[in-house]
mmCIF file of C-alpha atoms in Angstrom:
data_model
loop_
_atom_site.group_PDB
_atom_site.id
_atom_site.type_symbol
_atom_site.label_atom_id
_atom_site.label_comp_id
_atom_site.label_asym_id
_atom_site.label_seq_id
_atom_site.Cartn_x
_atom_site.Cartn_y
_atom_site.Cartn_z
ATOM 1 C CA UNK A 1 78.845 88.922 75.669
ATOM 2 C CA UNK A 2 82.165 87.654 76.417
ATOM 3 C CA UNK A 3 83.204 84.171 76.906
ATOM 4 C CA UNK A 4 86.612 82.947 78.070
ATOM 5 C CA UNK A 5 87.252 79.177 77.810
ATOM 6 C CA UNK A 6 90.216 77.225 79.133
ATOM 7 C CA UNK A 7 92.642 80.252 78.855
ATOM 8 C CA UNK A 8 96.125 79.818 79.421
ATOM 9 C CA UNK A 9 99.112 82.112 79.411
ATOM 10 C CA UNK A 10 102.636 81.142 80.590
ATOM 11 C CA UNK A 11 105.561 83.361 81.369
ATOM 12 C CA UNK A 12 108.693 81.016 81.607
ATOM 13 C CA UNK A 13 107.729 78.379 84.167
ATOM 14 C CA UNK A 14 104.860 80.214 85.859
ATOM 15 C CA UNK A 15 101.208 80.154 84.554
ATOM 16 C CA UNK A 16 99.702 83.785 84.868
ATOM 17 C CA UNK A 17 96.401 82.125 83.456
ATOM 18 C CA UNK A 18 96.002 78.404 84.224
ATOM 19 C CA UNK A 19 92.746 77.167 82.405
ATOM 20 C CA UNK A 20 90.507 80.031 83.240
ATOM 21 C CA UNK A 21 86.859 79.853 82.336
ATOM 22 C CA UNK A 22 84.673 82.865 82.600
ATOM 23 C CA UNK A 23 81.577 84.630 81.005
ATOM 24 C CA UNK A 24 80.935 88.410 81.427
ATOM 25 C CA UNK A 25 77.882 90.263 80.330
ATOM 26 C CA UNK A 26 76.185 93.639 80.748
ATOM 27 C CA UNK A 27 77.010 95.381 83.975
ATOM 28 C CA UNK A 28 80.132 96.050 86.083
ATOM 29 C CA UNK A 29 82.451 93.257 86.916
ATOM 30 C CA UNK A 30 85.211 93.725 89.225
ATOM 31 C CA UNK A 31 88.574 91.551 89.518
ATOM 32 C CA UNK A 32 90.413 91.309 92.759
ATOM 33 C CA UNK A 33 93.454 89.257 93.649
ATOM 34 C CA UNK A 34 96.996 89.639 94.842
ATOM 35 C CA UNK A 35 99.946 90.890 92.725
ATOM 36 C CA UNK A 36 100.597 88.136 90.149
ATOM 37 C CA UNK A 37 97.039 86.721 90.321
ATOM 38 C CA UNK A 38 96.610 87.101 86.526
ATOM 39 C CA UNK A 39 94.267 90.008 86.414
ATOM 40 C CA UNK A 40 96.403 92.226 84.109
ATOM 41 C CA UNK A 41 97.200 89.232 81.761
ATOM 42 C CA UNK A 42 93.427 88.426 81.533
ATOM 43 C CA UNK A 43 92.527 92.034 80.735
ATOM 44 C CA UNK A 44 95.240 92.219 78.087
ATOM 45 C CA UNK A 45 93.751 89.017 76.520
ATOM 46 C CA UNK A 46 90.354 90.543 76.461
ATOM 47 C CA UNK A 47 91.677 93.943 75.111
ATOM 48 C CA UNK A 48 93.597 91.815 72.392
ATOM 49 C CA UNK A 49 97.062 93.244 73.251
ATOM 50 C CA UNK A 50 98.099 89.718 74.349
ATOM 51 C CA UNK A 51 97.707 86.432 72.639
ATOM 52 C CA UNK A 52 97.024 83.552 75.118
ATOM 53 C CA UNK A 53 99.164 80.294 74.799
ATOM 54 C CA UNK A 54 95.963 78.081 74.986
ATOM 55 C CA UNK A 55 92.094 78.342 75.164
ATOM 56 C CA UNK A 56 89.866 80.977 73.432
ATOM 57 C CA UNK A 57 88.257 84.223 73.912
ATOM 58 C CA UNK A 58 84.669 84.934 72.223
ATOM 59 C CA UNK A 59 83.511 88.592 72.371
ATOM 60 C CA UNK A 60 80.341 89.459 70.652
ATOM 61 C CA UNK A 61 80.786 86.446 68.435
ATOM 62 C CA UNK A 62 84.245 87.678 67.395
ATOM 63 C CA UNK A 63 87.425 85.545 67.718
ATOM 64 C CA UNK A 64 90.299 87.852 68.348
ATOM 65 C CA UNK A 65 92.709 84.957 67.132
ATOM 66 C CA UNK A 66 91.504 85.735 63.724
ATOM 67 C CA UNK A 67 93.066 89.063 62.348
ATOM 68 C CA UNK A 68 89.886 90.243 60.662
ATOM 69 C CA UNK A 69 87.684 89.644 63.626
ATOM 70 C CA UNK A 70 90.337 91.035 65.838
ATOM 71 C CA UNK A 71 90.062 94.402 64.182
ATOM 72 C CA UNK A 72 86.244 94.279 64.282
ATOM 73 C CA UNK A 73 86.543 93.631 68.002
ATOM 74 C CA UNK A 74 88.953 96.473 68.610
ATOM 75 C CA UNK A 75 86.396 98.800 67.214
ATOM 76 C CA UNK A 76 83.978 97.924 69.936
ATOM 77 C CA UNK A 77 86.112 98.038 72.934
ATOM 78 C CA UNK A 78 87.805 100.733 75.140
ATOM 79 C CA UNK A 79 91.000 99.964 77.210
ATOM 80 C CA UNK A 80 92.598 101.661 79.954
ATOM 81 C CA UNK A 81 95.923 99.819 80.605
ATOM 82 C CA UNK A 82 97.748 99.632 84.035
ATOM 83 C CA UNK A 83 100.640 101.894 82.779
ATOM 84 C CA UNK A 84 99.100 104.149 79.922
ATOM 85 C CA UNK A 85 101.664 105.627 77.748
ATOM 86 C CA UNK A 86 101.628 109.533 77.181
ATOM 87 C CA UNK A 87 103.148 111.860 74.893
ATOM 88 C CA UNK A 88 104.230 114.561 77.363
ATOM 89 C CA UNK A 89 104.285 117.399 74.842
ATOM 90 C CA UNK A 90 101.042 116.843 73.325
ATOM 91 C CA UNK A 91 97.935 118.817 74.888
ATOM 92 C CA UNK A 92 95.185 116.630 76.596
ATOM 93 C CA UNK A 93 93.057 117.447 73.752
ATOM 94 C CA UNK A 94 95.651 116.522 71.041
ATOM 95 C CA UNK A 95 96.367 113.121 72.801
ATOM 96 C CA UNK A 96 92.807 112.085 72.807
ATOM 97 C CA UNK A 97 92.390 113.166 69.279
ATOM 98 C CA UNK A 98 95.286 111.159 68.283
ATOM 99 C CA UNK A 99 93.748 108.071 69.901
ATOM 100 C CA UNK A 100 90.531 108.953 68.193
ATOM 101 C CA UNK A 101 92.341 108.772 64.681
ATOM 102 C CA UNK A 102 93.723 105.339 65.701
ATOM 103 C CA UNK A 103 90.241 104.323 66.369
ATOM 104 C CA UNK A 104 89.053 105.299 62.861
ATOM 105 C CA UNK A 105 87.079 108.352 63.667
ATOM 106 C CA UNK A 106 88.056 109.993 60.451
ATOM 107 C CA UNK A 107 85.439 112.856 60.210
ATOM 108 C CA UNK A 108 87.310 115.791 61.846
ATOM 109 C CA UNK A 109 84.290 117.592 62.774
ATOM 110 C CA UNK A 110 82.556 114.728 64.473
ATOM 111 C CA UNK A 111 85.889 113.393 65.836
ATOM 112 C CA UNK A 112 86.579 116.575 67.662
ATOM 113 C CA UNK A 113 83.111 116.683 69.087
ATOM 114 C CA UNK A 114 83.699 113.224 70.359
ATOM 115 C CA UNK A 115 87.021 114.381 71.951
ATOM 116 C CA UNK A 116 85.290 117.114 73.712
ATOM 117 C CA UNK A 117 82.509 114.700 74.939
ATOM 118 C CA UNK A 118 84.901 112.280 76.568
ATOM 119 C CA UNK A 119 87.069 115.121 78.024
ATOM 120 C CA UNK A 120 83.735 116.536 79.581
ATOM 121 C CA UNK A 121 82.907 113.084 81.022
ATOM 122 C CA UNK A 122 86.077 113.014 83.060
ATOM 123 C CA UNK A 123 85.949 116.699 83.899
ATOM 124 C CA UNK A 124 88.916 117.904 81.960
ATOM 125 C CA UNK A 125 87.276 120.419 79.567
ATOM 126 C CA UNK A 126 89.270 123.104 81.335
ATOM 127 C CA UNK A 127 92.337 121.403 80.732
ATOM 128 C CA UNK A 128 91.971 120.533 77.195
ATOM 129 C CA UNK A 129 94.709 122.897 75.955
ATOM 130 C CA UNK A 130 97.041 121.842 78.728
ATOM 131 C CA UNK A 131 100.349 119.843 78.024
ATOM 132 C CA UNK A 132 100.226 116.331 79.442
ATOM 133 C CA UNK A 133 103.542 116.882 81.261
ATOM 134 C CA UNK A 134 101.794 119.814 83.156
ATOM 135 C CA UNK A 135 98.755 117.590 84.361
ATOM 136 C CA UNK A 136 98.805 116.062 87.732
ATOM 137 C CA UNK A 137 98.766 112.343 88.379
ATOM 138 C CA UNK A 138 95.017 112.347 88.938
ATOM 139 C CA UNK A 139 94.385 114.099 85.724
ATOM 140 C CA UNK A 140 96.453 111.917 83.712
ATOM 141 C CA UNK A 141 94.674 109.028 85.068
ATOM 142 C CA UNK A 142 91.246 110.750 83.948
ATOM 143 C CA UNK A 143 92.931 111.615 80.501
ATOM 144 C CA UNK A 144 93.637 107.772 80.013
ATOM 145 C CA UNK A 145 90.006 106.821 80.899
ATOM 146 C CA UNK A 146 88.779 109.581 78.410
ATOM 147 C CA UNK A 147 90.544 107.785 75.629
ATOM 148 C CA UNK A 148 89.007 104.515 76.704
ATOM 149 C CA UNK A 149 85.624 106.024 76.414
ATOM 150 C CA UNK A 150 85.951 107.116 72.790
ATOM 151 C CA UNK A 151 83.179 105.949 70.516
ATOM 152 C CA UNK A 152 81.041 104.513 73.389
ATOM 153 C CA UNK A 153 82.559 101.120 73.364
ATOM 154 C CA UNK A 154 80.382 97.972 74.024
ATOM 155 C CA UNK A 155 83.131 96.513 76.091
ATOM 156 C CA UNK A 156 85.106 98.732 78.530
ATOM 157 C CA UNK A 157 88.399 97.269 80.153
ATOM 158 C CA UNK A 158 89.821 99.197 82.977
ATOM 159 C CA UNK A 159 93.132 98.154 84.832
ATOM 160 C CA UNK A 160 93.385 99.990 88.083
ATOM 161 C CA UNK A 161 91.438 102.905 87.029
ATOM 162 C CA UNK A 162 91.227 104.701 90.175
ATOM 163 C CA UNK A 163 94.918 104.943 90.895
ATOM 164 C CA UNK A 164 95.892 108.499 91.783
ATOM 165 C CA UNK A 165 92.285 109.890 92.209
ATOM 166 C CA UNK A 166 91.238 111.840 95.035
ATOM 167 C CA UNK A 167 88.030 111.277 96.915
ATOM 168 C CA UNK A 168 85.860 113.725 94.617
ATOM 169 C CA UNK A 169 87.528 112.307 91.352
ATOM 170 C CA UNK A 170 86.801 108.673 92.573
ATOM 171 C CA UNK A 171 82.960 109.678 93.124
ATOM 172 C CA UNK A 172 82.930 111.162 89.683
ATOM 173 C CA UNK A 173 84.538 107.911 88.263
ATOM 174 C CA UNK A 174 81.950 105.747 90.052
ATOM 175 C CA UNK A 175 79.054 107.964 88.662
ATOM 176 C CA UNK A 176 80.566 107.562 85.223
ATOM 177 C CA UNK A 177 81.262 103.855 85.364
ATOM 178 C CA UNK A 178 77.848 102.824 86.990
ATOM 179 C CA UNK A 179 75.968 104.504 84.311
ATOM 180 C CA UNK A 180 78.063 102.871 81.432
ATOM 181 C CA UNK A 181 77.492 99.508 83.294
ATOM 182 C CA UNK A 182 73.758 99.820 82.680
ATOM 183 C CA UNK A 183 74.095 99.240 78.881
ATOM 184 C CA UNK A 184 77.314 97.655 78.350
ATOM 185 C CA UNK A 185 80.019 95.393 79.698
ATOM 186 C CA UNK A 186 82.492 96.969 82.011
ATOM 187 C CA UNK A 187 85.578 94.762 83.409
ATOM 188 C CA UNK A 188 87.775 96.500 85.838
ATOM 189 C CA UNK A 189 90.764 95.249 87.924
ATOM 190 C CA UNK A 190 91.448 97.059 91.234
ATOM 191 C CA UNK A 191 92.985 96.506 94.612
ATOM 192 C CA UNK A 192 90.248 98.790 96.305
ATOM 193 C CA UNK A 193 87.802 96.723 97.695
ATOM 194 C CA UNK A 194 85.589 99.780 98.485
ATOM 195 C CA UNK A 195 85.439 100.342 94.676
ATOM 196 C CA UNK A 196 84.246 96.851 94.246
ATOM 197 C CA UNK A 197 81.606 97.231 96.858
ATOM 198 C CA UNK A 198 80.315 100.564 95.539
ATOM 199 C CA UNK A 199 80.361 99.835 91.863
ATOM 200 C CA UNK A 200 80.188 96.184 91.067
ATOM 201 C CA UNK A 201 77.245 93.869 90.722
ATOM 202 C CA UNK A 202 79.775 90.954 90.444
ATOM 203 C CA UNK A 203 83.033 90.272 91.903
ATOM 204 C CA UNK A 204 85.663 87.700 90.784
ATOM 205 C CA UNK A 205 88.591 86.785 92.907
ATOM 206 C CA UNK A 206 91.649 85.456 91.096
ATOM 207 C CA UNK A 207 94.402 83.467 92.587
ATOM 208 C CA UNK A 208 97.289 81.793 90.715
ATOM 209 C CA UNK A 209 95.728 82.281 87.245
ATOM 210 C CA UNK A 210 92.255 80.773 88.348
ATOM 211 C CA UNK A 211 88.968 82.093 89.612
ATOM 212 C CA UNK A 212 88.503 81.099 93.156
ATOM 213 C CA UNK A 213 85.426 83.194 93.916
ATOM 214 C CA UNK A 214 82.603 84.479 91.526
ATOM 215 C CA UNK A 215 79.542 86.262 92.990
ATOM 216 C CA UNK A 216 78.238 89.526 94.416
ATOM 217 C CA UNK A 217 80.161 91.790 96.922
ATOM 218 C CA UNK A 218 77.563 90.797 99.409
ATOM 219 C CA UNK A 219 78.336 87.166 98.847
ATOM 220 C CA UNK A 220 82.008 87.837 99.161
ATOM 221 C CA UNK A 221 81.634 89.615 102.450
ATOM 222 C CA UNK A 222 79.681 86.627 103.678
ATOM 223 C CA UNK A 223 82.853 84.390 103.380
ATOM 224 C CA UNK A 224 83.883 86.263 106.560
ATOM 225 C CA UNK A 225 80.933 85.671 108.514
ATOM 226 C CA UNK A 226 81.439 84.778 111.926
ATOM 227 C CA UNK A 227 85.033 85.715 111.817
ATOM 228 C CA UNK A 228 85.073 89.420 112.432
ATOM 229 C CA UNK A 229 85.143 90.682 115.917
ATOM 230 C CA UNK A 230 85.564 94.049 117.882
ATOM 231 C CA UNK A 231 87.172 94.198 121.224
ATOM 232 C CA UNK A 232 88.229 96.915 123.633
ATOM 233 C CA UNK A 233 91.670 95.534 124.270
ATOM 234 C CA UNK A 234 94.323 94.367 121.776
ATOM 235 C CA UNK A 235 94.115 90.603 120.927
ATOM 236 C CA UNK A 236 97.161 88.430 120.939
ATOM 237 C CA UNK A 237 99.810 89.563 118.433
ATOM 238 C CA UNK A 238 99.386 86.383 116.357
ATOM 239 C CA UNK A 239 95.912 87.389 115.102
ATOM 240 C CA UNK A 240 95.098 89.753 112.094
ATOM 241 C CA UNK A 241 93.774 92.960 113.822
ATOM 242 C CA UNK A 242 94.112 96.719 113.652
ATOM 243 C CA UNK A 243 92.987 99.628 115.984
ATOM 244 C CA UNK A 244 89.873 101.662 114.661
ATOM 245 C CA UNK A 245 89.263 105.236 114.752
ATOM 246 C CA UNK A 246 87.128 104.788 117.931
ATOM 247 C CA UNK A 247 89.865 103.074 119.728
ATOM 248 C CA UNK A 248 88.739 99.708 119.510
ATOM 249 C CA UNK A 249 90.301 96.720 118.009
ATOM 250 C CA UNK A 250 88.859 94.840 114.913
ATOM 251 C CA UNK A 251 90.117 91.177 114.440
ATOM 252 C CA UNK A 252 89.744 88.858 111.551
ATOM 253 C CA UNK A 253 89.938 85.031 112.333
ATOM 254 C CA UNK A 254 89.142 83.324 115.628
ATOM 255 C CA UNK A 255 87.157 85.252 118.414
ATOM 256 C CA UNK A 256 89.633 87.128 120.868
ATOM 257 C CA UNK A 257 88.605 87.243 124.630
ATOM 258 C CA UNK A 258 85.898 89.590 125.555
ATOM 259 C CA UNK A 259 85.266 90.413 121.762
ATOM 260 C CA UNK A 260 81.778 90.616 120.053
ATOM 261 C CA UNK A 261 80.953 89.861 116.409
ATOM 262 C CA UNK A 262 80.388 92.432 113.868
ATOM 263 C CA UNK A 263 79.266 92.655 110.279
ATOM 264 C CA UNK A 264 81.927 91.580 107.805
ATOM 265 C CA UNK A 265 82.754 93.732 104.705
ATOM 266 C CA UNK A 266 84.071 92.876 101.175
ATOM 267 C CA UNK A 267 87.686 93.422 102.295
ATOM 268 C CA UNK A 268 87.143 90.837 105.184
ATOM 269 C CA UNK A 269 85.661 88.193 102.768
ATOM 270 C CA UNK A 270 88.640 88.756 100.423
ATOM 271 C CA UNK A 271 91.142 88.393 103.066
ATOM 272 C CA UNK A 272 89.472 85.320 104.790
ATOM 273 C CA UNK A 273 89.113 83.686 101.147
ATOM 274 C CA UNK A 274 92.778 84.096 100.335
ATOM 275 C CA UNK A 275 94.269 83.900 103.628
ATOM 276 C CA UNK A 276 98.261 84.427 103.507
ATOM 277 C CA UNK A 277 98.023 84.813 99.723
ATOM 278 C CA UNK A 278 96.234 87.998 100.306
#
């Protein structure tokens, strides 16, 4: 569905995207990477809110560099930015309705039905008449997700979508996004490796504007195979380790004395792959 070819974006003397090549199809694709890796810049280019300095994006056969095709592409995508802007004196319903008007849903009755649908999807029906300024942080994040779902977009772009969500809300989000990934392309950026492990069929790890890993969460975990250890005593302080809930010590890297191996997770693979950059 979406192909990125030799994409570059520069801020001053630093490349946020450094010749990135990527193809994304139906399903949920997760982007991982340290701060400054280029994840948000990539999502903004896909969402047509930022023009790259070089390279190209092709989405559904449309070229966002062309104004007419860019408008056609925007009709087919939903976007949740990292820092969504809100009008604090709007109600939740009015805010989503306003975005629906911008997305050219002109029939009032059909538009309001669609607004009610997406509010229900994110469990905000009861807060439809509440002003945005009175909503909690988690509710505002769900409201931002609701506007991205308007019109059942073919491409859903989500930047840090689970920020501020409690465990129950995170479970609701996973249910919703996994269902959407069955029939459309979902690309999400996150620092939550547990979301990637739970949701994504595919994970891309970015570093300095390039993709340094592209595979399944299981394949990312295997990057740390043979490098995750459990011991009853604390290893030397120079190692990467932490004390677990059962009082043992989990170490990533070389084997400490009297330690035994344990199965790696997505976070272990990510930390091993990026080393100090993580």
